[in-house]
Amino acid sequence: GNSVTQMEGPVTLSEEAFLTINCTYTATGYPSLFWYVQYPGEGLQLLLKATKADDKGSNKGFEATYRKETTSFHLEKGSVQVSDSAVYFCALSWIGNQFYFGTGTSLTVIP
Amino acid sequence: DGGITQSPKYLFRKEGQNVTLSCEQNLNHDAMYWYRQDPGQGLRLIYYSQIVNDFQKGDIAEGYSVSREKKESFPLTVTSAQKNPTAFYLCASRQDRVDQPQHFGDGTRLSIL
């Protein structure tokens, strides 16, 4: 079946460090892929998405590329800020309204 | 602006009491979802609905009930049969297409008195 496997946290980085959060998926066919961010006490916000192989989603300095050959959608940011501290979720969408979330990765950025 | 409104933000339940969480969307989305999130945990699907007057159980439906009488509204009732209801509840909606994301409300935090 379809599933998403996400890098376990928590992740702690210093400000301006490079961020990578790994996400791999299992799916038949060509799903759409998403990254969400959740700040404490809030709902999930869509960060970026990619709907076909080799698409790159980007937003607020974050990027992720849909890699079909490695079934991956890793989230990256070149220089993190304290305000990026949050929980990040990778997600997959498939036909029949199937939607799968990873377990979330907590990121803390220290000044 | 279009969006999803959940209310109340905080809710307290007494033993043996049913409580209802509200979720309203003005995005004209067909599909709506309810998730439960426990501290430090991911999302678990409670119920979802793809169309008015129809809904399906998710992974943890026991002790919960829903209705979908209007496209805009998808209330969740936490019944007294749910013995551990303390959690953060999230409602989402989505246009029924593979390339479309789910949109989330701000959540309701339910606690036991």
Short mmCIF file of C-alpha atoms in Angstrom, two decimals:
data_model
loop_
_atom_site.label_atom_id
_atom_site.label_comp_id
_atom_site.label_asym_id
_atom_site.label_seq_id
_atom_site.Cartn_x
_atom_site.Cartn_y
_atom_site.Cartn_z
CA GLY A 1 0.00 0.00 0.00
CA ASN A 2 0.87 3.68 -0.06
CA SER A 3 2.93 5.16 2.76
CA VAL A 4 5.33 7.92 3.74
CA THR A 5 8.46 7.44 5.83
CA GLN A 6 9.93 10.51 7.40
CA MET A 7 13.20 11.18 9.16
CA GLU A 8 12.82 10.91 12.90
CA GLY A 9 13.55 13.88 15.09
CA PRO A 10 14.00 15.90 16.98
CA VAL A 11 16.44 17.95 14.93
CA THR A 12 18.36 20.79 16.55
CA LEU A 13 20.34 23.25 14.44
CA SER A 14 22.11 26.52 14.96
CA GLU A 15 20.81 29.57 13.16
CA GLU A 16 22.03 29.81 9.54
CA ALA A 17 22.77 26.07 9.34
CA PHE A 18 21.69 23.94 6.39
CA LEU A 19 18.58 21.85 6.88
CA THR A 20 17.63 18.53 5.33
CA ILE A 21 14.63 16.49 6.44
CA ASN A 22 14.37 13.19 4.61
CA CYS A 23 11.11 11.84 3.24
CA THR A 24 10.64 8.70 1.18
CA TYR A 25 7.40 7.25 -0.09
CA THR A 26 5.88 4.03 -1.31
CA ALA A 27 3.17 4.31 -3.91
CA THR A 28 1.80 2.72 -7.02
CA GLY A 29 1.73 5.13 -9.90
CA TYR A 30 2.49 8.83 -9.57
CA PRO A 31 1.26 10.46 -6.40
CA SER A 32 1.41 14.14 -5.53
CA LEU A 33 3.73 15.09 -2.67
CA PHE A 34 3.50 17.83 -0.06
CA TRP A 35 5.34 19.34 2.87
CA TYR A 36 3.40 20.91 5.71
CA VAL A 37 4.58 22.93 8.70
CA GLN A 38 2.90 23.06 12.13
CA TYR A 39 3.71 25.73 14.69
CA PRO A 40 2.87 25.07 18.36
CA GLY A 41 -0.86 25.06 19.05
CA GLU A 42 -1.80 25.60 15.42
CA GLY A 43 -3.06 23.60 12.47
CA LEU A 44 -0.94 22.41 9.59
CA GLN A 45 0.00 24.88 6.88
CA LEU A 46 0.96 23.86 3.38
CA LEU A 47 4.62 24.70 2.80
CA LEU A 48 5.16 23.41 -0.73
CA LYS A 49 4.07 20.74 -3.16
CA ALA A 50 5.12 18.82 -6.28
CA THR A 51 2.76 16.93 -8.52
CA LYS A 52 5.01 15.08 -10.95
CA ALA A 53 8.49 13.62 -11.21
CA ASP A 54 11.36 16.16 -11.22
CA ASP A 55 9.08 18.98 -10.09
CA LYS A 56 10.64 21.25 -7.50
CA GLY A 57 8.38 22.86 -4.95
CA SER A 58 9.64 25.96 -3.17
CA ASN A 59 8.39 28.47 -0.63
CA LYS A 60 9.97 30.77 2.00
CA GLY A 61 13.46 29.48 1.19
CA PHE A 62 12.44 25.82 1.53
CA GLU A 63 12.75 23.47 -1.42
CA ALA A 64 11.95 19.85 -2.22
CA THR A 65 12.35 17.90 -5.46
CA TYR A 66 10.13 14.99 -6.46
CA ARG A 67 12.58 12.18 -7.23
CA LYS A 68 10.84 9.20 -8.78
CA GLU A 69 14.01 7.13 -9.14
CA THR A 70 14.69 7.26 -5.40
CA THR A 71 11.03 7.72 -4.34
CA SER A 72 12.07 10.69 -2.25
CA PHE A 73 10.93 14.24 -1.49
CA HIS A 74 13.53 15.63 0.91
CA LEU A 75 12.97 19.09 2.40
CA GLU A 76 15.94 21.50 2.33
CA LYS A 77 16.72 25.04 3.38
CA GLY A 78 20.06 26.70 2.98
CA SER A 79 20.01 28.86 6.10
CA VAL A 80 17.51 28.24 8.88
CA GLN A 81 16.19 30.90 11.26
CA VAL A 82 14.84 30.66 14.79
CA SER A 83 11.37 31.31 13.33
CA ASP A 84 11.62 28.03 11.36
CA SER A 85 11.31 26.06 14.60
CA ALA A 86 8.24 23.89 14.09
CA VAL A 87 7.12 20.37 13.21
CA TYR A 88 7.35 19.40 9.54
CA PHE A 89 5.17 16.75 7.91
CA CYS A 90 5.67 15.05 4.57
CA ALA A 91 2.47 13.87 2.84
CA LEU A 92 1.35 11.91 -0.20
CA SER A 93 -1.87 12.16 -2.16
CA TRP A 94 -3.33 9.45 -4.32
CA ILE A 95 -6.57 8.64 -6.12
CA GLY A 96 -9.73 7.86 -4.21
CA ASN A 97 -9.04 10.68 -1.77
CA GLN A 98 -6.18 8.76 -0.21
CA PHE A 99 -3.90 11.06 1.76
CA TYR A 100 -0.98 9.82 3.88
CA PHE A 101 1.09 11.80 6.37
CA GLY A 102 4.52 11.04 7.76
CA THR A 103 4.99 11.02 11.51
CA GLY A 104 6.43 14.54 11.60
CA THR A 105 9.90 15.88 12.34
CA SER A 106 10.40 18.45 15.08
CA LEU A 107 12.95 21.16 14.28
CA THR A 108 14.43 23.51 16.85
CA VAL A 109 16.73 26.30 15.69
CA ILE A 110 18.90 27.89 18.36
CA PRO A 111 20.36 31.39 18.07
CA ASP B 1 -10.79 35.01 2.60
CA GLY B 2 -11.72 31.39 2.23
CA GLY B 3 -10.74 28.96 4.90
CA ILE B 4 -11.67 26.47 7.57
CA THR B 5 -13.04 27.54 10.92
CA GLN B 6 -12.91 25.26 13.93
CA SER B 7 -14.65 26.08 17.18
CA PRO B 8 -14.22 26.25 20.03
CA LYS B 9 -10.46 26.59 20.36
CA TYR B 10 -10.54 24.97 23.81
CA LEU B 11 -13.15 22.56 25.12
CA PHE B 12 -13.58 20.73 28.38
CA ARG B 13 -15.54 17.53 28.83
CA LYS B 14 -16.96 16.05 31.99
CA GLU B 15 -17.09 12.31 32.54
CA GLY B 16 -19.99 10.70 30.71
CA GLN B 17 -20.63 13.74 28.55
CA ASN B 18 -20.79 13.99 24.78
CA VAL B 19 -19.23 17.07 23.19
CA THR B 20 -19.37 18.35 19.63
CA LEU B 21 -16.56 20.08 17.77
CA SER B 22 -17.51 22.36 14.94
CA CYS B 23 -15.82 22.55 11.54
CA GLU B 24 -17.00 24.90 8.79
CA GLN B 25 -15.36 25.59 5.43
CA ASN B 26 -16.11 28.13 2.72
CA LEU B 27 -13.68 26.73 0.16
CA ASN B 28 -16.38 24.78 -1.68
CA HIS B 29 -14.46 21.57 -1.08
CA ASP B 30 -16.23 18.23 -1.38
CA ALA B 31 -13.94 16.26 0.93
CA MET B 32 -13.55 16.88 4.66
CA TYR B 33 -11.52 15.10 7.32
CA TRP B 34 -11.09 14.84 11.08
CA TYR B 35 -7.75 14.00 12.66
CA ARG B 36 -6.61 13.45 16.21
CA GLN B 37 -3.13 14.54 17.32
CA ASP B 38 -1.63 13.53 20.65
CA PRO B 39 1.34 15.41 22.15
CA GLY B 40 4.49 14.85 20.12
CA GLN B 41 2.65 12.54 17.76
CA GLY B 42 1.54 12.59 14.16
CA LEU B 43 -1.99 12.70 12.77
CA ARG B 44 -4.47 9.87 13.05
CA LEU B 45 -7.54 9.84 10.84
CA ILE B 46 -10.88 9.61 12.67
CA TYR B 47 -13.47 10.07 9.91
CA TYR B 48 -13.64 11.49 6.43
CA SER B 49 -16.39 12.48 4.03
CA GLN B 50 -16.16 12.80 0.26
CA ILE B 51 -19.68 14.03 -0.32
CA VAL B 52 -22.72 15.30 1.54
CA ASN B 53 -24.62 12.61 3.47
CA ASP B 54 -21.76 10.15 3.19
CA PHE B 55 -18.75 9.49 5.43
CA GLN B 56 -16.28 6.71 6.18
CA LYS B 57 -14.46 5.56 9.27
CA GLY B 58 -10.78 6.21 9.54
CA ASP B 59 -8.22 4.41 11.66
CA ILE B 60 -9.56 5.40 15.09
CA ALA B 61 -13.33 5.96 14.69
CA GLU B 62 -14.41 4.17 17.86
CA GLY B 63 -15.97 6.57 20.36
CA TYR B 64 -16.55 9.28 17.74
CA SER B 65 -19.41 10.15 15.42
CA VAL B 66 -19.85 12.63 12.56
CA SER B 67 -22.50 14.01 10.24
CA ARG B 68 -22.34 15.69 6.85
CA GLU B 69 -25.70 17.32 6.21
CA LYS B 70 -24.23 20.34 4.41
CA LYS B 71 -21.21 20.65 2.17
CA GLU B 72 -19.77 23.38 4.38
CA SER B 73 -20.06 21.62 7.71
CA PHE B 74 -18.58 18.45 9.21
CA PRO B 75 -19.11 18.36 13.01
CA LEU B 76 -17.40 15.75 15.17
CA THR B 77 -19.01 14.38 18.33
CA VAL B 78 -16.75 12.88 20.95
CA THR B 79 -18.96 10.47 22.83
CA SER B 80 -18.69 9.17 26.37
CA ALA B 81 -17.51 5.88 24.85
CA GLN B 82 -14.21 7.55 23.99
CA LYS B 83 -12.32 6.89 27.21
CA ASN B 84 -9.24 8.93 26.42
CA PRO B 85 -10.47 11.98 24.51
CA THR B 86 -7.80 14.46 25.63
CA ALA B 87 -6.06 15.52 22.41
CA PHE B 88 -5.77 18.18 19.73
CA TYR B 89 -8.39 17.76 17.00
CA LEU B 90 -7.81 19.00 13.48
CA CYS B 91 -10.33 19.40 10.69
CA ALA B 92 -9.27 19.57 7.04
CA SER B 93 -10.88 19.91 3.65
CA ARG B 94 -9.77 19.32 0.13
CA GLN B 95 -10.84 19.60 -3.46
CA ASP B 96 -11.22 16.03 -4.66
CA ARG B 97 -8.18 15.91 -6.96
CA VAL B 98 -4.88 14.08 -6.50
CA ASP B 99 -2.82 17.25 -7.01
CA GLN B 100 -4.69 19.25 -4.39
CA PRO B 101 -3.53 19.59 -0.78
CA GLN B 102 -5.58 19.35 2.37
CA HIS B 103 -6.33 22.69 4.05
CA PHE B 104 -6.46 22.72 7.83
CA GLY B 105 -8.27 24.65 10.52
CA ASP B 106 -6.54 25.93 13.66
CA GLY B 107 -7.64 23.01 15.77
CA THR B 108 -9.63 22.37 18.96
CA ARG B 109 -7.91 21.27 22.14
CA LEU B 110 -10.14 18.96 24.18
CA SER B 111 -9.43 18.23 27.82
CA ILE B 112 -11.15 16.20 30.53
CA LEU B 113 -12.39 17.95 33.66
#
